[in-house]
Amino acid sequence: MAICNSVTRLLGIEHPIVLAPMDLVAHARLALAVSQAGGFGFLGAGYGDAAWLERELANLSQANAQLHQPFGVGFITWSLLRQPHLLDLALAANPRAILLSFGDPEPFVRRIKDAGALLVCQVQDVGMAIDVVAKGADIIVAQGGEAGGHGVSQGSFTLVPAVVDAIGDEVPVLLAGGAADGRGLAAAIMLGAQGIVMGTRFYASVEAAGHEAAKQRIVVASGDETLRSVVFDISRNNVWPHPFTGRCLANRHTQRWLGRELELMRREDVIAEFAGACQTGNFDIAPVIAGEAVALVRDIRSANEIVWRTIAEAERLLAGGSHWVTKENSAAA
Amino acid sequence: MAICNSVTRLLGIEHPIVLAPMDLVAHARLALAVSQAGGFGFLGAGYGDAAWLERELANLSQANAQLHQPFGVGFITWSLLRQPHLLDLALAANPRAILLSFGDPEPFVRRIKDAGALLVCQVQDVGMAIDVVAKGADIIVAQGGEAGGHGVSQGSFTLVPAVVDAIGDEVPVLLAGGAADGRGLAAAIMLGAQGIVMGTRFYASVEAAGHEAAKQRIVVASGDETLRSVVFDISRNNVWPHPFTGRCLANRHTQRWLGRELELMRREDVIAEFAGACQTGNFDIAPVIAGEAVALVRDIRSANEIVWRTIAEAERLLAGGSHWVTKENSAAA
């Protein structure tokens, strides 16, 4: 058995499980591991460090030379606008898809389409979904507030069906934010999505870039130990445009500064301390950028095993869906 | 067909669809209409207005004399502690279940059990779930941050499976927060719940108590037009214990006071104006207490039709779950 639908056909993949383009964490090794497992890997080009992107595209191309796995590159749209040449760098590597999130995709649509790549647009509300469909999005990622990193607050559970209702069957929708296992994939499909984007679950993978200590914090955190705020953006002098805020694990730093953002903004000593902590991996101060799905992540696994377990569980749940329904008293009869 | 499981058997109902005990909105007429439709209606006894509770229990008993529908009464636990005799009032009406939320159920467990009623406990994190199971809860409601009214922030999409994992098969779990249709019910079941609690969807019903203007605002609101804050609690001099905050529709009042709570607390003129607005139903100032499910509510229907449509859609989705899975390439094979 397999879950085949418009997203698996469009992306040319076996399973509708997509790696979130987590800034720096989703490097070539992780993206390729997810694609090799039958999912779809995005490189996390984030704020557009050109040297990082060149290196990871080269790593990916080299490792992928014999494999020919599909992959994509994800950008922060408002940041890409400041260095639009990074899109050319990405497109030259022949990605199957470009994911744009957090801003207007319009300036980039034609170049992406002309290069033969699919345009995947991540949105956080219904209005954005309608807008990006009109501008040519091939796949929509509806990102609920559960997601790690930047986003808005409305949860996946209502956002996904609302987006599906708004854009109809025109463009397939993926759920991002909160999914970490086969239950999440099966539930996403019931809500009208064609699959899921997972970040936090893949962060806690063998292949993910990032400190081992950060992965361990994800494994032990419970679902009420994350928060959405502007604390970590202020701490690194990188405040995002409205309405985006960032979710990370709560730690000593967020406990200290949440609600005192205006003071934090003027505390150069704290901002310097924060930069140091990010370098050394002191996660009492540096943020572990993860979502509410930490509630469901209890181990570090290979990307292959994560994909395999997720799809097997979802298939079992979906194939058994009719067992929940008995033949008496049907309201649908 | 029907969705039958441990919750429908425990509550003696046909469909695992439960009316949230919305303070004052869930009166006898609405509770009975939900139960008559095959779901389970809770009276919303909220802060414990004894006159309201006596009247609605009398209304319910009278209307239910020939029907013998099961019903329940829901309390705010920390408020019930201040006037515990209200529980006797409720138990004297022979409810099938008592729902306790927002506080330690311990002081009430024995009286509820001795009266032969089921103890339903609403929780907002895994720790609370483990605690109330140890204290004798018969059913757990895992309430995600999407819910209208009071709650905490973790979304249903991760909270429900995390709670199910923590308490195992000991006690069945219902999802509250975000569900407004059959997609939500089917997704809840995929996440490991046995059914759903719906508030906002039933607020926008013909039978619900509450202003017609409030129901209309729910119908037109989009999913990003609610917020979770302490603004409306401060505005009515009724600040809840940590960690509970309240979700309502954004309006002129929340736009004005969000982020200025310390000033609001000392503005007697504004607090008086707010009280007046609640009396007259001026919902530019008074709160419409509704959740993110407003994204999915586009009409006012009878409670019977809401139950019927929800169950029919969920049955169709669950029974067709295997259609998502093709027989090639099974990861589960």
XYZ file of C-alpha atoms in Angstrom:
666
model
C 0.000 0.000 0.000
C 0.977 3.670 -0.321
C -0.636 7.067 0.048
C -0.666 8.440 -3.501
C -2.248 11.749 -4.379
C -1.736 14.976 -6.296
C 1.200 16.022 -4.101
C 3.124 12.777 -4.503
C 2.522 12.963 -8.269
C 3.520 16.642 -8.547
C 6.695 16.219 -6.512
C 7.467 12.795 -7.968
C 7.745 11.163 -4.558
C 6.467 8.028 -2.909
C 5.132 9.403 0.407
C 3.489 12.812 1.095
C 5.998 13.689 3.820
C 8.010 16.861 3.326
C 11.013 18.136 5.247
C 10.471 21.711 6.467
C 13.266 23.972 5.179
C 14.569 24.689 8.673
C 17.194 27.413 8.499
C 20.649 25.758 8.590
C 19.257 22.589 10.242
C 17.911 21.219 6.953
C 21.228 20.847 5.131
C 22.111 18.602 2.205
C 22.568 15.454 4.261
C 19.130 15.685 5.878
C 17.296 16.824 2.734
C 18.743 13.985 0.721
C 18.016 11.436 3.455
C 14.338 12.451 3.489
C 14.118 12.271 -0.308
C 15.880 8.901 -0.356
C 13.333 7.606 2.134
C 10.567 8.471 -0.325
C 9.625 11.860 1.098
C 10.706 15.270 -0.172
C 13.663 17.180 1.242
C 13.987 20.956 1.207
C 17.269 22.691 1.952
C 16.734 25.431 4.530
C 18.304 28.438 2.844
C 16.674 30.742 5.394
C 18.198 34.191 5.539
C 20.336 33.472 2.562
C 23.896 32.809 3.595
C 25.337 32.492 0.082
C 28.369 30.473 1.183
C 26.151 27.998 3.065
C 23.796 27.627 0.107
C 26.622 27.107 -2.400
C 28.258 24.512 -0.191
C 25.068 22.576 0.559
C 23.909 22.629 -3.063
C 27.316 21.258 -4.057
C 27.137 18.586 -1.348
C 23.665 17.650 -2.429
C 24.508 17.535 -6.140
C 27.541 15.391 -5.501
C 25.734 12.894 -3.263
C 22.723 12.895 -5.564
C 24.656 12.405 -8.815
C 23.826 8.708 -9.017
C 20.604 8.808 -6.991
C 18.630 11.444 -8.900
C 16.350 12.141 -5.955
C 14.017 15.126 -6.206
C 14.735 17.949 -3.762
C 13.849 21.577 -3.179
C 15.169 24.792 -1.672
C 13.208 26.887 0.821
C 13.617 30.640 1.295
C 12.331 33.331 3.637
C 10.648 35.522 1.045
C 11.239 38.922 2.639
C 14.905 38.049 3.076
C 15.276 36.725 -0.492
C 14.054 40.095 -1.724
C 17.279 41.603 -0.346
C 19.525 39.182 -2.229
C 17.469 37.853 -5.123
C 20.509 36.345 -6.843
C 20.334 33.458 -4.347
C 17.294 32.207 -6.229
C 19.439 31.866 -9.386
C 21.976 29.891 -7.378
C 19.228 27.542 -6.214
C 17.564 27.203 -9.606
C 20.904 26.364 -11.250
C 20.990 23.188 -9.153
C 17.782 22.039 -10.846
C 15.499 21.647 -7.827
C 12.074 20.095 -8.279
C 10.517 22.866 -6.145
C 11.177 26.196 -4.476
C 9.368 26.927 -1.217
C 8.689 30.571 -0.393
C 7.329 31.629 2.961
C 6.815 34.917 4.818
C 6.200 37.508 2.159
C 4.860 38.173 -1.309
C 6.072 35.520 -3.815
C 5.209 37.709 -6.810
C 8.748 38.967 -7.631
C 10.031 35.382 -7.942
C 7.190 33.492 -9.602
C 8.246 33.885 -13.213
C 11.882 32.864 -12.663
C 10.810 29.762 -10.752
C 8.304 28.722 -13.401
C 10.694 29.505 -16.256
C 13.264 27.227 -14.627
C 10.724 24.414 -14.606
C 10.479 24.214 -10.821
C 7.268 23.970 -8.834
C 6.283 26.926 -6.679
C 5.376 25.872 -3.132
C 4.009 28.729 -1.020
C 3.655 28.553 2.744
C 0.792 30.616 4.181
C -0.568 31.317 7.641
C -4.092 32.485 6.835
C -6.830 32.110 4.258
C -6.230 35.503 2.656
C -2.592 34.631 1.912
C -3.691 31.275 0.456
C -6.090 32.913 -1.988
C -3.392 35.438 -2.914
C -0.642 32.921 -3.677
C -2.993 30.682 -5.655
C -3.831 33.690 -7.842
C -0.093 34.287 -8.292
C 0.608 30.739 -9.462
C 1.399 28.546 -6.449
C 1.478 24.860 -7.368
C 1.267 23.591 -3.776
C 0.130 25.407 -0.618
C 1.645 24.721 2.794
C -0.851 25.803 5.467
C 1.343 26.443 8.497
C -0.391 26.382 11.865
C 0.855 28.241 14.910
C 2.133 24.991 16.438
C 5.112 25.132 14.078
C 8.594 25.815 15.326
C 10.321 28.956 14.124
C 8.436 31.775 12.519
C 4.734 31.767 11.913
C 1.456 33.185 13.154
C -0.905 31.855 15.772
C -3.931 30.102 14.207
C -3.620 26.352 14.749
C -3.344 23.719 12.023
C -6.581 22.069 13.113
C -8.739 24.951 11.853
C -6.350 26.591 9.378
C -6.002 23.578 7.082
C -9.725 22.949 6.466
C -10.366 26.693 6.159
C -7.640 26.986 3.494
C -8.940 23.905 1.678
C -12.445 25.407 1.650
C -11.148 28.727 0.339
C -9.068 27.452 -2.558
C -11.135 24.385 -3.416
C -9.531 21.675 -5.487
C -7.381 24.100 -7.451
C -4.148 23.539 -5.591
C -3.219 20.777 -3.114
C -2.568 21.700 0.504
C 0.013 20.340 2.948
C -0.313 20.729 6.720
C 2.677 22.171 8.592
C 2.799 22.635 12.359
C 2.118 19.902 14.888
C 2.629 16.753 12.809
C 5.294 14.347 14.029
C 3.935 10.864 13.356
C 1.447 8.819 11.386
C -1.448 10.053 13.489
C -0.647 13.568 12.358
C -0.458 12.517 8.698
C -3.755 10.621 8.878
C -5.438 13.518 10.698
C -4.068 16.001 8.137
C -5.652 13.946 5.368
C -8.994 13.901 7.215
C -8.765 17.703 7.489
C -8.438 17.934 3.704
C -4.664 18.136 3.275
C -2.694 15.876 0.920
C 0.232 15.399 3.282
C 2.429 16.993 5.917
C 5.523 19.117 6.319
C 7.565 18.098 9.379
C 10.279 20.202 10.959
C 10.690 19.409 14.640
C 10.461 15.626 14.086
C 13.292 15.801 11.508
C 15.352 18.154 13.699
C 15.570 15.244 16.150
C 17.083 13.014 13.455
C 20.538 11.550 13.123
C 21.190 13.469 9.912
C 20.023 16.962 10.960
C 22.608 19.705 11.303
C 22.554 21.311 14.695
C 23.856 20.611 18.157
C 23.331 17.238 19.744
C 22.318 19.107 22.911
C 19.506 20.853 21.004
C 18.206 17.533 19.708
C 18.266 16.138 23.241
C 16.238 19.092 24.524
C 13.591 18.374 21.869
C 13.440 14.746 22.982
C 12.793 15.611 26.641
C 10.538 18.674 26.189
C 6.790 18.392 26.739
C 4.200 20.144 24.592
C 3.694 23.023 26.993
C 7.406 23.884 27.025
C 7.457 25.950 23.833
C 6.383 29.533 23.346
C 5.716 31.905 20.463
C 7.261 35.328 21.004
C 9.637 37.955 19.638
C 12.230 37.320 22.359
C 14.722 35.407 20.245
C 14.349 37.782 17.296
C 15.099 40.757 19.532
C 17.976 38.886 21.125
C 19.720 38.543 17.783
C 18.766 41.967 16.412
C 16.579 40.441 13.725
C 12.986 41.488 14.289
C 10.615 40.185 11.636
C 7.834 42.056 9.873
C 4.371 41.862 11.405
C 2.543 39.455 11.933
C 5.319 36.880 12.266
C 6.636 35.699 15.617
C 8.920 32.775 16.466
C 8.315 29.582 18.423
C 11.166 27.931 20.324
C 11.637 25.892 23.456
C 11.203 27.830 26.671
C 14.516 28.241 28.488
C 16.147 30.463 31.084
C 16.499 33.272 28.545
C 12.831 33.310 27.468
C 11.697 33.050 31.087
C 13.822 36.059 31.906
C 12.852 38.279 28.976
C 9.286 37.445 27.986
C 7.254 40.544 28.759
C 10.398 42.694 29.039
C 11.097 42.975 25.306
C 11.490 46.749 25.327
C 14.205 46.477 27.947
C 15.864 43.564 26.148
C 16.033 45.606 22.945
C 18.322 48.108 24.699
C 20.467 45.586 26.577
C 23.575 45.258 24.413
C 25.238 43.115 27.059
C 22.445 40.561 26.907
C 22.446 40.588 23.116
C 26.192 39.922 23.131
C 25.743 37.135 25.669
C 23.021 35.638 23.446
C 25.323 35.671 20.396
C 27.981 33.886 22.411
C 25.516 31.272 23.627
C 24.418 30.558 20.044
C 28.077 29.972 19.101
C 28.842 27.663 21.986
C 25.484 25.860 22.023
C 24.458 27.025 25.486
C 20.748 26.312 25.181
C 19.869 27.850 28.492
C 20.264 31.079 26.535
C 20.368 30.181 22.827
C 17.009 29.079 21.378
C 16.170 25.562 20.276
C 13.838 26.443 17.440
C 11.177 23.758 17.649
C 7.399 23.493 17.618
C 4.669 21.973 19.775
C 5.386 18.641 18.088
C 8.113 18.211 20.711
C 5.201 16.700 22.668
C 5.420 13.696 20.343
C 9.175 13.394 19.773
C 10.809 11.042 22.260
C 13.882 9.813 20.415
C 16.447 10.647 17.778
C 16.011 8.437 14.726
C 17.322 8.290 11.187
C 15.323 10.266 8.642
C 14.597 7.017 6.858
C 13.075 5.477 9.954
C 11.039 8.627 10.656
C 9.538 8.528 7.156
C 8.981 4.802 7.281
C 7.290 4.798 10.685
C 5.132 7.811 9.859
C 3.832 6.366 6.631
C 3.267 2.903 8.082
C 1.251 4.285 10.986
C -0.799 6.592 8.753
C -1.544 3.791 6.300
C -2.688 1.545 9.108
C -4.956 4.243 10.570
C -6.437 5.248 7.227
C -6.951 1.707 5.992
C -8.677 0.891 9.282
C -10.825 4.030 9.300
C -13.930 2.073 8.431
C -13.497 -0.030 11.583
C -14.559 3.022 13.561
C -17.863 2.998 11.769
C -20.345 0.207 12.429
C -23.268 -0.626 10.186
C -26.030 0.296 12.627
C -27.787 3.652 12.882
C -26.052 5.387 10.005
C -26.598 9.111 9.816
C -25.261 8.927 6.284
C -27.662 6.196 5.156
C -23.452 3.098 10.101
C -22.431 4.830 13.322
C -19.269 5.686 15.203
C -19.523 3.542 18.353
C -16.779 3.429 20.939
C -16.074 3.576 24.644
C -17.332 7.160 24.950
C -20.668 6.501 23.270
C -21.096 3.427 25.469
C -20.122 5.234 28.704
C -22.364 8.226 28.035
C -25.150 6.133 26.528
C -25.272 8.169 23.330
C -25.385 7.476 19.623
C -22.682 9.859 18.350
C -19.407 10.926 20.056
C -20.263 14.628 19.783
C -20.414 16.578 23.025
C -21.691 20.085 23.664
C -19.098 22.216 25.506
C -20.579 23.597 28.741
C -20.317 27.196 27.554
C -21.100 29.507 30.447
C -24.748 30.666 30.078
C -24.781 29.908 26.308
C -25.285 26.169 26.867
C -28.678 26.338 28.579
C -31.343 23.643 28.853
C -32.760 24.131 25.375
C -29.379 23.703 23.652
C -28.170 20.867 25.878
C -31.351 18.911 25.327
C -31.323 19.569 21.572
C -27.787 18.133 21.314
C -28.745 15.080 23.383
C -31.917 14.555 21.351
C -29.817 14.611 18.180
C -27.804 11.695 19.548
C -24.908 13.691 21.010
C -24.388 14.671 24.638
C -25.456 18.038 26.043
C -23.772 19.727 29.001
C -25.376 22.661 30.783
C -22.849 25.481 31.164
C -23.067 26.241 34.865
C -19.842 28.268 34.650
C -19.278 30.569 37.601
C -22.234 29.125 39.427
C -25.187 31.462 39.267
C -27.485 29.395 41.503
C -30.688 30.953 40.145
C -29.627 30.229 36.563
C -28.686 26.648 37.384
C -31.954 25.974 39.256
C -34.010 27.409 36.424
C -32.182 25.554 33.653
C -32.192 22.251 35.528
C -35.967 22.674 36.030
C -36.430 23.533 32.331
C -34.373 20.562 31.326
C -36.125 18.146 33.681
C -39.525 19.291 32.494
C -38.713 19.038 28.798
C -36.872 15.776 29.327
C -39.614 14.093 31.424
C -40.864 11.991 28.522
C -37.630 11.927 26.516
C -35.207 10.541 29.117
C -32.172 11.895 27.258
C -28.821 11.751 29.020
C -27.287 15.110 29.891
C -24.558 16.602 32.046
C -23.580 19.719 33.953
C -20.231 21.482 33.498
C -18.517 23.565 36.173
C -15.465 25.791 36.468
C -13.678 23.868 39.206
C -11.990 26.766 41.015
C -15.297 28.611 41.086
C -17.257 25.564 42.296
C -14.876 25.395 45.245
C -16.364 28.694 46.451
C -19.948 27.421 46.364
C -19.755 23.637 46.492
C -23.494 23.272 47.214
C -24.119 23.894 43.505
C -22.789 20.407 42.842
C -25.573 18.981 45.039
C -28.104 20.990 43.053
C -26.729 19.504 39.830
C -26.474 15.952 41.138
C -30.080 16.078 42.412
C -31.196 16.388 38.777
C -29.647 13.011 38.030
C -27.134 13.947 35.322
C -25.256 11.222 33.480
C -21.999 13.186 33.883
C -20.367 16.148 35.597
C -17.631 17.992 33.695
C -14.986 19.752 35.786
C -12.430 22.049 34.213
C -9.807 24.511 35.464
C -8.741 23.264 38.835
C -8.264 20.233 41.035
C -11.286 17.878 40.843
C -10.279 16.074 44.057
C -12.748 17.762 46.453
C -15.709 16.706 44.284
C -14.822 13.232 43.051
C -16.475 11.208 45.798
C -19.807 13.050 45.703
C -19.974 12.694 41.915
C -19.194 8.990 42.003
C -21.531 8.361 44.947
C -24.343 9.973 42.979
C -23.690 7.531 40.148
C -22.565 10.179 37.684
C -19.523 9.954 35.431
C -16.612 12.284 36.104
C -15.437 14.067 32.960
C -12.280 16.139 33.485
C -11.047 18.733 31.019
C -7.280 19.198 30.930
C -4.855 21.408 29.024
C -1.609 19.490 29.444
C -0.275 15.985 29.939
C 0.511 16.479 33.621
C -3.086 17.413 34.397
C -4.303 14.384 32.431
C -2.177 11.991 34.472
C -3.352 13.689 37.667
C -7.092 13.479 36.961
C -6.843 9.863 35.811
C -5.234 9.034 39.151
C -8.113 10.843 40.889
C -10.811 8.855 39.106
C -11.741 10.637 35.861
C -13.941 8.455 33.645
C -13.423 10.549 30.497
C -10.716 13.108 29.677
C -11.350 16.171 27.546
C -8.037 17.364 26.091
C -8.661 21.027 25.365
C -6.380 22.677 22.844
C -5.593 26.378 22.765
C -7.897 26.846 19.754
C -10.889 26.620 22.079
C -13.028 29.653 22.817
C -13.182 30.915 26.372
C -10.646 29.875 28.943
C -7.776 27.532 28.301
C -4.061 27.380 27.716
C -2.084 27.604 24.499
C -0.942 24.158 23.282
C -2.970 23.189 20.214
C -5.270 20.190 19.933
C -3.179 18.674 17.140
C -0.299 17.817 19.479
C -2.083 17.830 22.845
C -4.528 15.033 22.032
C -1.985 12.404 20.909
C 0.367 13.393 23.747
C -2.430 12.887 26.302
C -3.451 9.591 24.693
C 0.162 8.404 24.880
C 0.445 9.426 28.525
C -2.702 7.759 29.840
C -2.810 4.802 27.485
C -6.082 2.979 27.093
C -7.115 3.572 30.692
C -9.537 6.389 30.066
C -11.037 7.610 26.754
C -10.094 11.059 25.478
C -12.229 13.651 23.698
C -10.726 16.488 21.653
C -11.913 20.017 22.446
C -10.751 23.132 20.598
C -10.905 23.568 16.833
C -13.489 20.959 15.829
C -16.554 22.263 14.007
C -17.423 19.645 11.412
C -16.976 16.033 10.354
C -13.406 16.636 9.248
C -12.581 17.639 12.797
C -14.264 14.545 14.218
C -12.501 12.217 11.792
C -9.148 13.927 12.441
C -9.697 13.707 16.204
C -10.202 9.955 15.880
C -6.997 9.630 13.817
C -5.174 11.522 16.588
C -6.358 8.922 19.101
C -9.462 10.608 20.555
C -12.849 8.901 20.798
C -14.836 11.975 19.835
C -15.097 15.747 20.063
C -16.414 18.507 22.265
C -17.773 21.433 20.232
C -18.473 24.889 21.621
C -18.201 27.557 18.942
C -20.100 25.465 16.365
C -23.021 25.028 18.798
C -22.903 28.709 19.825
C -23.893 29.486 16.244
C -26.998 27.288 16.564
C -30.659 28.201 16.593
C -31.087 26.888 20.138
C -28.069 28.509 21.843
C -28.690 31.220 24.411
C -26.889 34.446 23.599
C -27.366 37.432 21.371
C -28.222 36.943 17.729
C -25.588 39.606 16.977
C -22.920 37.459 18.670
C -23.902 34.448 16.573
C -23.705 36.556 13.420
C -20.196 37.710 14.345
C -19.123 34.075 14.664
C -20.537 33.358 11.208
C -18.602 36.160 9.511
C -15.303 35.923 11.475
C -12.252 34.304 9.912
C -9.834 32.078 11.796
C -7.295 34.821 12.397
C -9.863 37.079 14.056
C -9.715 35.542 17.528
C -7.147 36.082 20.246
C -6.174 34.554 23.560
C -5.535 37.155 26.262
C -6.535 38.415 29.706
C -8.230 41.538 28.322
C -11.816 40.417 28.811
C -11.102 38.971 32.261
C -9.573 42.257 33.387
C -12.442 44.169 31.813
C -14.943 42.389 34.021
C -12.811 42.261 37.163
C -12.552 38.494 36.981
C -8.924 37.532 36.473
C -8.377 33.784 36.407
C -5.632 31.800 38.102
C -2.473 31.117 36.105
C -2.068 29.605 33.479
C -5.565 30.195 32.095
C -6.313 32.926 29.563
C -9.434 33.523 27.482
C -10.047 33.392 23.737
C -12.681 35.592 22.141
C -13.253 37.362 18.846
C -11.049 40.379 18.286
C -13.045 43.606 18.422
C -12.538 47.304 19.002
C -12.083 46.709 22.736
C -9.363 44.049 22.401
C -7.589 46.103 19.740
C -7.569 49.040 22.118
C -6.432 47.239 25.271
C -4.213 44.339 24.240
C -0.747 45.171 25.571
C -2.164 47.868 27.891
C -3.608 45.525 30.511
C -1.996 47.281 33.472
C -3.629 50.538 32.448
C -6.974 48.825 31.774
C -6.919 47.326 35.264
C -7.041 50.834 36.744
C -9.579 52.320 34.316
C -12.873 52.138 36.192
C -14.606 54.108 33.452
C -13.674 51.500 30.843
C -14.693 48.650 33.121
C -18.092 50.315 33.642
C -18.447 50.846 29.896
C -17.599 47.168 29.343
C -20.283 46.042 31.808
C -22.825 48.195 29.991
C -21.804 46.772 26.625
C -22.251 43.217 27.914
C -25.789 44.143 29.040
C -26.803 45.768 25.777
C -24.971 43.344 23.494
C -22.586 45.902 22.021
C -20.022 43.478 20.665
C -17.612 46.179 19.589
C -16.814 46.215 23.313
C -18.367 43.081 24.862
C -16.579 39.833 23.982
C -17.993 37.140 21.747
C -16.417 34.156 23.464
C -15.557 31.869 20.576
C -12.621 29.808 19.361
C -10.584 29.416 16.191
C -13.328 27.135 14.869
C -15.053 30.337 13.719
C -12.918 29.716 10.609
C -15.255 26.825 9.790
C -18.643 28.187 10.930
C -20.500 29.948 8.125
C -24.132 29.612 9.127
C -26.515 29.262 12.049
C -28.126 25.827 12.060
C -30.239 23.767 14.419
C -28.287 21.631 16.883
C -29.853 18.576 15.287
C -28.548 19.518 11.856
C -25.080 20.296 13.266
C -24.867 16.839 14.862
C -26.289 15.102 11.808
C -23.983 16.830 9.324
C -20.901 16.345 11.504
C -21.464 12.655 11.976
C -22.385 12.023 8.340
C -19.237 13.767 7.113
C -17.001 11.979 9.619
C -18.490 8.595 8.764
C -17.947 9.220 5.074
C -14.320 10.272 5.626
C -13.499 7.399 7.978
C -15.229 4.755 5.882
C -13.341 6.033 2.834
C -9.985 6.244 4.598
C -8.670 3.196 2.798
C -9.239 4.934 -0.552
C -6.265 7.144 0.293
C -4.075 4.100 0.447
C -3.295 2.193 -2.733
C -1.990 -1.340 -2.822
C 1.391 -0.564 -4.321
C 4.586 0.103 -2.404
C 3.289 -0.467 1.083
C 5.572 0.611 3.873
C 3.397 -1.457 6.199
C 3.579 -4.633 4.113
